Coordinates of C-alpha atoms and ligand atoms in Angstrom, one line a residue:
X1 CA 94.8 110.4 95.1
X2 CA 97.8 109.4 93.3
X3 CA 97.9 109.3 89.6
X4 CA 100.3 107.2 87.7
X5 CA 101.0 108.9 84.4
X6 CA 102.5 107.3 81.3
X7 CA 106.2 108.0 81.2
X8 CA 106.0 110.5 78.3
X9 CA 108.6 112.9 79.6
X10 CA 111.5 110.5 80.0
X11 CA 111.4 109.8 76.3
X12 CA 111.9 113.4 75.3
X13 CA 114.4 113.5 78.1
X14 CA 116.4 110.8 76.4
X15 CA 116.5 112.5 73.0
X16 CA 117.7 115.7 74.7
X17 CA 120.4 113.9 76.4
X18 CA 121.7 112.3 73.2
X19 CA 121.9 115.6 71.4
X20 CA 123.5 117.3 74.3
X21 CA 126.2 114.6 74.7
X22 CA 127.1 114.5 71.0
X23 CA 127.2 118.2 70.8
X24 CA 129.4 118.6 73.9
X25 CA 131.6 115.8 72.8
X26 CA 132.3 117.3 69.4
X27 CA 132.8 120.7 70.8
X28 CA 135.3 119.7 73.4
X29 CA 136.7 116.3 73.0
X30 CA 137.1 115.8 69.3
X31 CA 139.3 118.8 68.6
X32 CA 141.3 117.9 71.6
X33 CA 141.9 114.4 70.4
X34 CA 142.5 115.6 66.9
X35 CA 145.0 118.0 68.1
X36 CA 147.0 115.3 69.7
X37 CA 147.5 113.6 66.4
X38 CA 149.5 116.6 65.0
X39 CA 153.2 116.3 65.8
X40 CA 154.9 119.6 66.4
X41 CA 158.4 119.9 65.1
X42 CA 161.0 122.7 64.8
X43 CA 161.9 124.4 61.5
X44 CA 165.2 122.5 61.3
X45 CA 163.5 119.1 61.2
X46 CA 161.2 120.5 58.5
X47 CA 164.2 121.6 56.3
X48 CA 165.9 118.3 56.9
X49 CA 162.8 116.4 55.8
X50 CA 162.7 118.6 52.6
X51 CA 166.3 117.7 51.9
X52 CA 165.6 114.0 52.4
X53 CA 162.5 114.3 50.2
X54 CA 160.3 112.9 52.9
X55 CA 157.5 115.4 52.6
X56 CA 154.1 114.2 51.2
X57 CA 151.6 117.0 51.3
X58 CA 152.2 120.5 52.5
X59 CA 150.0 123.4 53.4
X60 CA 151.5 126.8 54.1
X61 CA 149.4 129.5 55.9
X62 CA 150.3 132.8 57.4
X63 CA 151.0 131.4 60.9
X64 CA 152.0 127.8 60.5
X65 CA 153.1 125.1 58.1
X66 CA 151.3 121.7 58.1
X67 CA 152.9 118.8 56.3
X68 CA 152.8 115.1 56.2
X69 CA 155.4 112.4 55.6
X70 CA 155.5 110.5 52.3
X71 CA 153.0 107.8 53.5
X72 CA 150.7 110.5 54.8
X73 CA 150.3 108.7 58.2
X74 CA 151.4 111.5 60.4
X75 CA 150.7 115.2 60.3
X76 CA 153.5 117.6 61.3
X77 CA 153.3 121.2 62.2
X78 CA 155.9 123.9 62.4
X79 CA 156.1 127.7 62.5
X80 CA 156.6 130.1 59.6
X81 CA 160.1 131.5 59.0
X82 CA 161.3 134.1 56.6
X83 CA 162.4 131.6 53.9
X84 CA 162.1 133.0 50.4
X85 CA 163.2 129.8 48.6
X86 CA 161.0 127.5 50.5
X87 CA 158.4 127.0 47.8
X88 CA 161.1 126.1 45.2
X89 CA 162.9 123.7 47.5
X90 CA 159.6 122.0 48.5
X91 CA 158.7 121.6 44.8
X92 CA 162.0 120.2 44.1
X93 CA 161.6 117.6 46.9
X94 CA 158.5 116.3 45.2
X95 CA 156.0 117.5 47.8
X96 CA 152.4 118.2 46.7
X97 CA 150.9 121.5 47.7
X98 CA 147.4 121.4 49.2
X99 CA 144.9 123.8 50.6
X100 CA 143.9 121.7 53.6
X101 CA 145.5 118.9 55.3
X102 CA 143.3 116.5 57.4
X103 CA 144.5 117.1 60.9
X104 CA 143.9 113.5 61.9
X105 CA 145.4 110.7 60.0
X106 CA 142.9 108.0 60.8
X107 CA 139.3 108.8 59.6
X108 CA 138.1 105.6 61.1
X109 CA 139.4 106.4 64.5
X110 CA 137.9 109.9 64.1
X111 CA 134.5 108.4 63.3
X112 CA 134.7 106.1 66.2
X113 CA 135.6 108.8 68.6
X114 CA 133.0 111.3 67.6
X115 CA 130.0 108.9 67.4
X116 CA 130.9 105.7 69.1
X117 CA 131.8 107.3 72.5
X118 CA 128.7 109.5 72.8
X119 CA 126.5 106.6 71.9
X120 CA 128.2 104.5 74.5
X121 CA 127.7 107.2 77.1
X122 CA 124.1 107.6 76.1
X123 CA 123.4 103.9 76.5
X124 CA 124.9 103.9 80.0
X125 CA 123.0 107.0 81.1
X126 CA 119.8 105.6 79.5
X127 CA 120.1 102.4 81.4
X128 CA 120.7 104.2 84.6
X129 CA 117.7 106.5 84.2
X130 CA 115.5 103.7 83.1
X131 CA 116.4 101.7 86.3
X132 CA 115.8 104.8 88.5
X133 CA 112.4 105.4 87.0
X134 CA 111.3 101.9 87.4
X135 CA 112.5 101.8 90.9
X136 CA 110.5 105.0 91.7
X137 CA 107.4 103.4 90.4
X138 CA 108.3 100.2 92.0
X139 CA 107.0 99.1 95.4
X140 CA 103.5 100.6 95.5
X141 CA 102.7 100.8 91.8
X142 CA 105.2 98.5 90.2
X143 CA 102.5 96.2 89.0
X144 CA 100.4 98.8 87.2
X145 CA 103.3 100.8 85.9
X146 CA 104.5 98.4 83.3
X147 CA 101.2 97.9 81.6
X148 CA 100.1 101.5 81.9
X149 CA 103.2 102.9 80.4
X150 CA 102.0 102.0 77.0
X151 CA 98.8 103.9 77.0
X152 CA 98.7 107.7 76.9
X153 CA 95.5 107.9 79.0
X154 CA 95.6 109.1 82.6
X155 CA 95.4 106.3 85.0
X156 CA 93.6 106.4 88.3
X157 CA 94.8 103.2 89.7
X158 CA 96.0 103.4 93.2
X159 CA 97.5 100.7 95.3
X160 CA 95.4 99.7 98.2
X161 CA 98.4 99.1 100.4
X162 CA 97.2 95.7 101.3
X163 CA 94.3 97.0 103.4
X164 CA 92.0 94.2 104.5
X165 CA 88.7 94.0 106.5
X166 CA 90.7 93.1 109.5
X167 CA 92.4 96.5 109.5
X168 CA 89.0 98.2 109.8
X169 CA 87.8 97.7 113.3
X170 CA 84.2 97.8 114.3
X171 CA 81.8 98.7 111.5
X172 CA 80.5 95.2 111.4
X173 CA 77.3 96.0 109.6
X174 CA 79.2 97.8 106.8
X175 CA 81.7 95.0 106.5
X176 CA 78.9 92.5 106.2
X177 CA 77.3 94.5 103.5
X178 CA 80.5 94.8 101.6
X179 CA 81.5 91.1 102.1
X180 CA 79.0 90.2 99.5
X181 CA 80.7 92.4 96.9
X182 CA 84.0 90.7 97.7
X183 CA 82.4 87.3 97.3
X184 CA 81.0 88.4 94.0
X185 CA 84.3 89.6 92.7
X186 CA 85.9 86.3 93.7
X187 CA 83.3 84.2 92.0
X188 CA 80.9 86.1 89.6
X189 CA 79.6 82.9 88.1
X190 CA 78.0 81.9 91.3
X191 CA 75.8 85.0 90.9
X192 CA 75.1 84.8 87.2
X193 CA 74.1 81.2 87.5
X194 CA 71.2 82.1 89.7
X195 CA 70.4 85.2 87.7
X196 CA 71.2 87.5 90.5
X197 CA 72.9 90.8 89.6
X198 CA 75.1 92.5 92.0
X199 CA 74.4 96.2 92.7
X200 CA 76.4 98.5 90.4
X201 CA 77.0 101.1 93.0
X202 CA 77.2 101.3 96.7
X203 CA 77.0 104.5 98.7
X204 CA 79.0 104.7 101.9
X205 CA 77.4 107.3 104.1
X206 CA 78.6 108.6 107.4
X207 CA 80.5 111.3 109.2
X208 CA 84.1 112.2 108.3
X209 CA 86.9 110.0 109.5
X210 CA 84.8 106.8 110.1
X211 CA 86.7 104.7 107.7
X212 CA 84.7 104.9 104.4
X213 CA 87.8 105.2 102.3
X214 CA 89.4 102.4 104.3
X215 CA 86.4 100.2 103.7
X216 CA 86.5 100.8 100.0
X217 CA 90.2 100.0 99.8
X218 CA 89.6 96.9 102.0
X219 CA 87.0 95.6 99.5
X220 CA 89.6 95.9 96.7
X221 CA 92.3 94.4 99.0
X222 CA 90.1 91.4 100.0
X223 CA 89.0 90.7 96.4
X224 CA 92.5 91.4 95.1
X225 CA 91.3 93.6 92.3
X226 CA 92.6 97.0 91.0
X227 CA 91.3 100.0 92.9
X228 CA 90.5 103.1 90.8
X229 CA 90.0 106.2 93.0
X230 CA 89.1 109.8 92.4
X231 CA 87.6 112.5 94.5
X232 CA 84.4 114.2 93.4
X233 CA 85.9 117.6 94.0
X234 CA 88.6 116.8 91.4
X235 CA 86.0 116.7 88.7
X236 CA 84.6 120.1 89.4
X237 CA 88.0 121.8 89.9
X238 CA 88.9 121.2 86.3
X239 CA 88.5 123.2 83.2
X240 CA 85.1 123.3 81.5
X241 CA 84.3 120.1 79.8
X242 CA 87.1 118.2 81.5
X243 CA 84.9 116.7 84.2
X244 CA 82.8 114.7 81.8
X245 CA 85.7 113.5 79.8
X246 CA 87.5 112.4 82.9
X247 CA 84.5 110.4 83.9
X248 CA 84.5 108.8 80.4
X249 CA 88.2 108.1 80.7
X250 CA 87.9 106.6 84.2
X251 CA 85.2 104.2 83.2
X252 CA 86.9 103.2 80.0
X253 CA 89.9 102.1 81.9
X254 CA 87.9 100.5 84.6
X255 CA 86.1 98.3 82.1
X256 CA 89.4 97.3 80.6
X257 CA 90.7 96.3 84.0
X258 CA 87.5 94.6 85.2
X259 CA 86.9 93.1 87.7
X260 CA 87.8 96.2 89.7
X261 CA 86.6 98.7 92.2
X262 CA 86.0 102.4 91.3
X263 CA 85.9 104.6 94.3
X264 CA 84.5 108.1 94.1
X265 CA 85.2 110.1 97.3
X266 CA 83.0 113.1 98.2
X267 CA 80.5 112.2 95.5
X268 CA 78.3 115.0 96.8
X269 CA 80.6 117.5 95.0
X270 CA 79.3 116.3 91.7
X271 CA 76.1 114.6 92.7
X272 CA 74.3 117.5 94.3
X273 CA 70.6 117.9 93.4
X274 CA 70.2 119.5 90.0
X275 CA 68.0 122.5 90.3
X276 CA 66.9 125.5 88.3
X277 CA 68.7 127.9 90.5
X278 CA 70.7 130.8 89.0
X279 CA 73.8 129.6 90.6
X280 CA 73.6 126.2 89.0
X281 CA 76.9 124.8 87.8
X282 CA 76.9 123.6 84.2
X283 CA 80.1 121.9 84.6
X284 CA 79.0 119.9 87.6
X285 CA 75.8 118.9 85.9
X286 CA 77.6 117.7 82.8
X287 CA 79.9 115.6 84.9
X288 CA 76.9 114.2 86.8
X289 CA 75.1 113.4 83.6
X290 CA 78.1 111.7 82.2
X291 CA 78.4 109.6 85.4
X292 CA 74.7 108.6 85.1
X293 CA 75.2 107.7 81.5
X294 CA 78.2 105.6 82.2
X295 CA 76.4 103.8 85.0
X296 CA 73.5 103.0 82.8
X297 CA 75.8 102.1 80.0
X298 CA 77.3 99.0 81.5
X299 CA 75.3 96.0 82.2
X300 CA 75.3 94.4 85.6
X301 CA 77.7 91.6 86.2
X302 CA 80.5 93.1 84.1
X303 CA 82.8 93.2 87.1
X304 CA 83.0 97.0 87.7
X305 CA 81.7 97.9 91.1
X306 CA 81.4 101.5 92.0
X307 CA 81.8 102.6 95.6
X308 CA 81.1 106.2 96.5
X309 CA 81.4 108.0 99.8
X310 CA 79.6 111.0 101.2
X311 CA 78.8 112.7 104.4
X312 CA 75.8 114.6 103.1
X313 CA 73.6 111.9 101.6
X314 CA 70.5 114.1 101.8
X315 CA 72.0 116.5 99.2
X316 CA 72.4 113.9 96.5
X317 CA 70.5 114.0 93.3
X318 CA 67.7 111.4 93.5
X319 CA 68.8 110.2 90.0
X320 CA 72.0 108.9 91.6
X321 CA 70.3 107.0 94.3
X322 CA 67.6 105.3 92.3
X323 CA 67.7 101.5 91.7
X324 CA 70.2 100.6 89.0
X325 CA 72.7 103.2 90.1
X326 CA 73.8 103.7 93.7
X327 CA 71.0 101.5 94.9
X328 CA 72.6 100.2 98.0
X329 CA 73.4 102.4 101.0
X330 CA 75.9 101.3 103.5
X331 CA 75.9 103.4 106.7
X332 CA 79.3 103.9 108.3
X333 CA 78.5 105.5 111.7
X334 CA 80.6 106.8 114.5
X335 CA 81.9 103.8 116.4
X336 CA 80.2 102.7 119.6
X337 CA 82.0 101.8 122.8
X338 CA 83.1 98.3 121.6
X339 CA 84.0 99.7 118.2
X340 CA 86.1 102.4 119.7
X341 CA 88.0 99.9 121.8
X342 CA 88.6 97.7 118.7
X343 CA 89.8 100.7 116.7
X344 CA 92.2 101.7 119.5
X345 CA 93.6 98.1 119.6
X346 CA 94.1 98.0 115.8
X347 CA 96.1 101.2 115.9
X348 CA 97.9 100.3 119.1
X349 CA 99.4 97.3 117.3
X350 CA 102.0 99.7 115.9
X351 CA 103.1 101.0 119.2
X352 CA 104.8 99.6 122.3
X353 CA 102.5 99.5 125.3
X354 CA 103.0 99.5 129.0
X355 CA 101.2 96.9 131.1
X356 CA 98.8 99.4 132.7
X357 CA 97.0 100.3 129.5
X358 CA 93.3 99.6 129.6
X359 CA 91.6 100.2 126.3
X360 CA 88.1 99.8 127.7
X361 CA 88.6 102.9 129.9
X362 CA 90.2 104.9 127.1
X363 CA 87.3 104.0 124.8
X364 CA 84.8 105.1 127.4
X365 CA 86.5 108.4 127.9
X366 CA 86.7 109.0 124.2
X367 CA 83.0 108.9 123.6
X368 CA 81.8 110.5 120.4
X369 CA 85.2 110.3 118.6
X370 CA 85.6 109.0 115.1
X371 CA 88.0 106.3 113.9
X372 CA 90.4 109.0 112.6
X373 CA 90.4 110.8 115.9
X374 CA 91.1 107.5 117.8
X375 CA 94.0 106.8 115.4
X376 CA 95.2 110.3 116.2
X377 CA 94.8 109.7 120.0
X378 CA 97.0 106.6 119.8
X379 CA 99.6 108.5 117.9
X380 CA 99.6 111.5 120.2
X381 CA 100.1 109.1 123.1
X382 CA 103.1 107.6 121.4
X383 CA 104.5 111.1 120.7
X384 CA 104.1 112.0 124.3
X385 CA 106.0 108.9 125.4
X386 CA 108.8 109.9 123.0
X387 CA 108.9 113.4 124.4
X388 CA 109.3 112.0 127.9
X389 CA 112.1 109.7 126.7
X390 CA 110.1 106.6 127.5
X391 CA 110.1 103.3 125.5
X392 CA 106.5 102.4 126.4
X393 CA 103.2 104.1 126.0
X394 CA 101.3 104.3 129.3
X395 CA 97.6 104.7 130.2
X396 CA 98.4 108.2 131.3
X397 CA 99.7 109.0 127.8
X398 CA 96.5 107.8 126.3
X399 CA 94.3 109.6 128.7
X400 CA 96.2 112.9 128.2
X401 CA 96.0 112.6 124.4
X402 CA 92.3 112.2 124.5
X403 CA 92.2 115.6 126.1
X404 CA 94.7 116.9 123.6
X405 CA 92.5 115.7 120.7
X406 CA 89.3 116.9 122.3
X407 CA 90.4 120.1 124.0
X408 CA 93.9 120.9 122.6
X409 CA 97.3 120.9 124.4
X410 CA 97.8 122.1 127.9
X411 CA 98.7 125.7 128.0
X412 CA 101.9 125.3 129.9
X413 CA 102.4 128.9 130.9
X414 CA 98.9 130.3 130.8
X415 CA 98.5 132.8 133.5
X416 CA 95.3 132.5 135.5
X417 CA 95.0 134.6 138.5
X418 CA 94.1 133.1 141.8
X419 CA 90.7 134.5 141.8
X420 CA 90.0 133.1 138.3
X421 CA 91.3 129.7 139.3
X422 CA 88.8 129.7 142.2
X423 CA 85.9 130.6 139.9
X424 CA 86.9 127.9 137.4
X425 CA 87.1 125.3 140.2
X426 CA 83.7 126.1 141.4
X427 CA 82.3 126.2 137.8
X428 CA 83.6 122.8 136.9
X429 CA 82.6 121.3 140.3
X430 CA 79.2 122.8 139.7
X431 CA 78.8 120.8 136.5
X432 CA 80.0 117.6 138.1
X433 CA 78.0 117.9 141.3
X434 CA 74.7 118.6 139.5
X435 CA 75.5 115.6 137.3
X436 CA 76.2 113.3 140.2
X437 CA 73.2 114.4 142.2
X438 CA 70.7 113.7 139.5
X439 CA 70.5 109.9 139.6
X440 CA 70.0 109.7 135.9
X441 CA 73.1 111.6 135.1
X442 CA 76.3 109.8 134.1
X443 CA 79.2 110.0 136.7
X444 CA 82.2 112.1 135.9
X445 CA 85.4 110.6 134.8
X446 CA 87.7 113.5 135.3
X447 CA 87.7 117.2 136.1
X448 CA 90.5 119.5 135.4
X449 CA 91.2 123.2 135.6
X450 CA 94.4 123.1 133.5
X451 CA 93.8 125.6 130.6
X452 CA 93.9 124.1 127.1
X453 CA 95.0 125.6 123.8
X454 CA 91.4 125.4 122.6
X455 CA 90.5 128.1 125.1
X456 CA 88.8 125.9 127.6
X457 CA 89.9 126.9 131.1
X458 CA 88.8 123.6 132.5
X459 CA 86.3 120.9 131.8
X460 CA 84.4 118.0 133.2
X461 CA 84.6 114.8 131.3
X462 CA 81.4 112.9 131.7
X463 CA 81.4 109.2 131.0
X464 CA 78.4 107.1 129.8
X465 CA 78.7 103.7 131.3
X466 CA 77.5 102.2 128.0
X467 CA 76.4 103.8 124.9
X468 CA 72.7 104.6 125.1
X469 CA 70.5 104.5 122.1
X470 CA 67.4 106.0 123.7
X471 CA 67.3 108.9 126.0
X472 CA 64.3 109.7 128.1
X473 CA 62.9 113.2 128.5
X474 CA 64.1 113.2 132.1
X475 CA 67.6 112.3 131.1
X476 CA 67.7 115.0 128.5
X477 CA 66.5 117.5 131.1
X478 CA 69.2 116.4 133.6
X479 CA 71.7 117.0 130.9
X480 CA 70.5 120.5 130.4
X481 CA 70.7 121.0 134.2
X482 CA 74.2 119.7 134.2
X483 CA 75.2 122.2 131.4
X484 CA 73.8 125.0 133.6
X485 CA 75.5 123.7 136.7
X486 CA 78.7 125.7 136.1
X487 CA 77.1 129.0 135.9
X488 CA 74.8 128.1 138.8
X489 CA 77.8 127.5 141.1
X490 CA 79.3 130.9 140.1
X491 CA 76.1 132.6 141.0
X492 CA 75.6 130.9 144.3
X493 CA 79.2 131.2 145.5
X494 CA 80.3 134.5 144.1
X495 CA 77.1 136.3 143.3
X496 CA 78.5 137.1 139.9
X497 CA 78.5 135.7 136.4
X498 CA 81.3 135.3 133.9
X499 CA 81.9 134.5 130.2
X500 CA 83.1 131.0 131.1
X501 CA 79.7 129.5 130.4
X502 CA 79.4 130.4 126.7
X503 CA 79.9 126.8 125.5
X504 CA 77.5 125.5 128.1
X505 CA 74.9 127.9 127.0
X506 CA 75.2 126.8 123.4
X507 CA 74.9 123.1 124.3
X508 CA 72.0 123.6 126.6
X509 CA 70.1 125.7 124.0
X510 CA 70.7 123.1 121.3
X511 CA 69.4 120.3 123.4
X512 CA 66.4 122.2 124.6
X513 CA 65.5 123.2 121.1
X514 CA 65.8 119.7 119.8
X515 CA 63.5 118.4 122.6
X516 CA 60.8 120.8 121.6
X517 CA 61.1 120.9 117.8
X518 CA 62.2 117.4 116.9
X519 CA 61.6 114.9 119.7
X520 CA 58.0 115.9 120.4
X521 CA 58.7 116.4 124.1
X522 CA 56.4 119.4 124.6
X523 CA 52.7 118.8 125.3
X524 CA 51.5 121.8 123.2
X525 CA 53.2 120.7 120.0
X526 CA 52.6 117.0 120.5
X527 CA 54.2 114.9 117.8
X528 CA 54.7 117.6 115.2
X529 CA 58.1 118.2 113.8
X530 CA 59.0 121.9 113.7
X531 CA 62.4 121.4 112.4
X532 CA 64.2 119.0 110.1
X533 CA 67.8 118.1 110.2
X534 CA 69.4 119.0 106.9
X535 CA 72.9 117.9 107.6
X536 CA 72.9 114.8 109.7
X537 CA 76.6 114.0 109.6
X538 CA 78.2 117.4 109.6
X539 CA 77.1 119.2 112.7
X540 CA 73.4 118.6 112.3
X541 CA 72.2 121.9 110.9
X542 CA 68.5 122.2 111.0
X543 CA 65.9 124.2 109.0
X544 CA 62.7 125.4 110.5
X545 CA 59.4 124.2 109.1
X546 CA 56.8 126.2 110.8
X547 CA 55.0 129.6 110.8
X548 CA 56.5 132.7 112.3
X549 CA 54.0 132.6 115.2
X550 CA 55.1 129.1 116.0
X551 CA 58.7 130.1 115.9
X552 CA 57.9 132.7 118.6
X553 CA 56.3 130.0 120.6
X554 CA 59.3 127.7 120.2
X555 CA 61.7 130.4 121.4
X556 CA 59.5 131.0 124.5
X557 CA 59.4 127.3 125.3
X558 CA 63.1 126.8 124.8
X559 CA 63.8 129.7 127.3
X560 CA 61.3 128.3 129.8
X561 CA 62.8 124.8 129.6
X562 CA 66.4 126.0 130.1
X563 CA 65.3 128.3 132.9
X564 CA 63.6 125.6 134.7
X565 CA 66.7 123.4 134.6
X566 CA 68.9 126.2 135.6
X567 CA 66.7 126.7 138.7
X568 CA 66.9 123.0 139.4
X569 CA 70.7 123.1 139.2
X570 CA 70.9 126.0 141.6
X571 CA 68.6 124.2 144.0
X572 CA 70.8 121.1 143.9
X573 CA 73.9 123.2 144.6
X574 CA 72.4 125.1 147.4
X575 CA 71.3 121.8 149.1
X576 CA 74.9 120.5 148.7
X577 CA 76.8 123.7 149.4
X578 CA 79.1 122.0 151.9
X579 CA 80.1 119.3 149.4
X580 CA 80.5 122.0 146.7
X581 CA 83.0 123.9 148.8
X582 CA 84.9 120.8 149.8
X583 CA 85.2 119.6 146.2
X584 CA 86.1 123.0 144.8
X585 CA 88.8 123.5 147.3
X586 CA 90.3 120.1 146.5
X587 CA 90.2 120.8 142.8
X588 CA 91.7 124.2 143.3
X589 CA 94.7 122.6 145.0
X590 CA 95.2 119.6 142.9
X591 CA 94.0 121.1 139.5
X592 CA 92.9 117.6 138.4
X593 CA 90.6 115.2 140.0
X594 CA 89.5 111.8 138.9
X595 CA 86.0 110.4 139.1
X596 CA 86.8 108.1 142.0
X597 CA 88.4 110.9 144.1
X598 CA 85.3 113.0 143.3
X599 CA 82.9 110.3 144.5
X600 CA 85.0 109.7 147.7
X601 CA 85.0 113.3 148.7
X602 CA 81.3 113.7 147.8
X603 CA 80.5 110.7 150.1
X604 CA 82.4 112.5 152.9
X605 CA 85.4 110.3 152.5
X606 CA 88.7 111.8 153.5
X607 CA 90.6 112.1 150.3
X608 CA 93.5 114.4 151.2
Ligands
ADP701 P1 86.6 108.7 105.7 O1 86.9 108.3 104.4 O2 85.3 108.1 106.3 O3 86.6 110.1 106.0 P2 89.0 107.3 106.2 O4 88.7 106.0 105.7 O5 89.9 108.2 105.4 O6 87.7 108.1 106.7 O7 89.7 107.2 107.6 C1 90.7 108.0 108.1 C2 91.7 107.3 109.0 O8 91.0 107.0 110.3 C3 92.1 105.9 108.5 O9 93.3 106.1 107.8 C4 92.3 105.1 109.8 O10 93.6 105.3 110.3 C5 91.4 105.7 110.8 N1 90.1 104.9 110.9 C6 88.9 105.4 110.7 N2 88.0 104.4 110.9 C7 88.6 103.3 111.3 C8 88.3 102.0 111.7 N3 87.0 101.6 111.7 N4 89.2 101.1 112.0 C9 90.5 101.5 112.0 N5 91.0 102.7 111.6 C10 90.0 103.6 111.3
ZN702 ZN1 81.0 125.0 131.9

């Protein structure tokens, strides 16, 4: 978040500069100028002037003699000589003796020089600094800067950079929900007339990187109202008591600027359930209470709409989500196939594309990615084109960058021994072949044995033809079989097992466990939930809700289920041993194999 602070510092800055300039000027310039007013003459001229009675004032010191002419317009200076009768002769000439002679003749000029010039310099510098500061604040925040400068309060206004709904691809449901808010901000009277009150707060919930912040900005952008933004974690980071006052501050300003949007990111940082635990955080609770008070404090329809974002809605305090506060919940989910394609297109507007780019395929390959990851994929592709000195981004760039984003960069000089390469080829073909042989399994898109920086030695990219919402028990079982297919191939071909299957094992276990504890896919447990998901959007952690004996049972059933599928995979591979060898050999030679090539070879085609 960017904060625009009132320009307090520049003012002090100005005073400092005035003092400094005056001081320096007097120190260096004035004496120099003054000096130049004194005319230095030789002793002879001095004696001549005494004779001619032209001396006005005179001052004799140990080292020099200063004197003026009769009109006292010019100051002269000369050295001291051994001249015993000097005083008498001076007296006779009518000169007046003085203790100090003004070294400059014109006091007006002196004044002008020592004050006028520094003031002039100051004005010039001041003007310059002023312009620089306004320019800095210009552009993004120019509009707010002028008016904010006068108040001392911290300001949370952030420019929305002209983001509109059209910039947020997919997420149609969320946009629909928010469009009503925009409509309200445009024309509040329409709502007050009927007596409808718009929700005070909306909660955007969904996994990270799905565009929650973007949507909030888009609401402000569409309605053309100020956008106040702060992150929940900022409240709690601060000194004791600061959180609550910052909330007060924020709402005070928001009310002044209404209609406007207040956006609180990561609201779970302050809005966690309040409990009586020892570790409870007073500061956080005070901040939360202040937030609740503020939300109750203003009546509906006053034009301040609060949007908050979180990826752990289940941890929020119920007081926050009750009606009258954040009473509307807007899910912002991971994009589906169509959404991914649209997001890719939105971000691809910024880059130059070759003719062969097919976003549908890219979107299909990038299943499970978030909007932020898709944006990253497009950018990685552009970077790859630049690295290769090309002007256009190709389909290959995009496909490679999916793998970069998912699995890391290719390890260019990773050393894999020949034997290892063979094992990895069989392992990956094992996955793909098991997947292909089970009719319910999705076909493969691509298999590669080029090591990645993430540590993967190779992988099989499966592609769902279209996003499925429901999965049958059989489909889930085939998935488990596919996960075990890699290890199964190693066992059958080499009679040995390697560490290469650790990720497969993790995935298979997770799926098997979910089938038994959450999806009710085990006859013995029927439709009883043994586990609940506590963290839907962040990895999906679960917590057990059953007795110790049942836990034992669950573990046994998970093992049995995975074992059964592992056997099934081995069976499939044994039956297709000849295809397995052919495919593995091909992959070993080419290192990368596409889905089409795979199917050709599998069907006995003669891909060379
Ligand atoms: P969140 O707040 O949900 O974590 P952000 O709104 O900060 O996510 O999104 C991060 C970035 O991801 C955005 O700046 C944008 O480039 C990209 N992005 C995410 N979702 C979308 C989308 N639906 N359409 C276009 N870009 C998106
Ligand atoms: Zn594997």
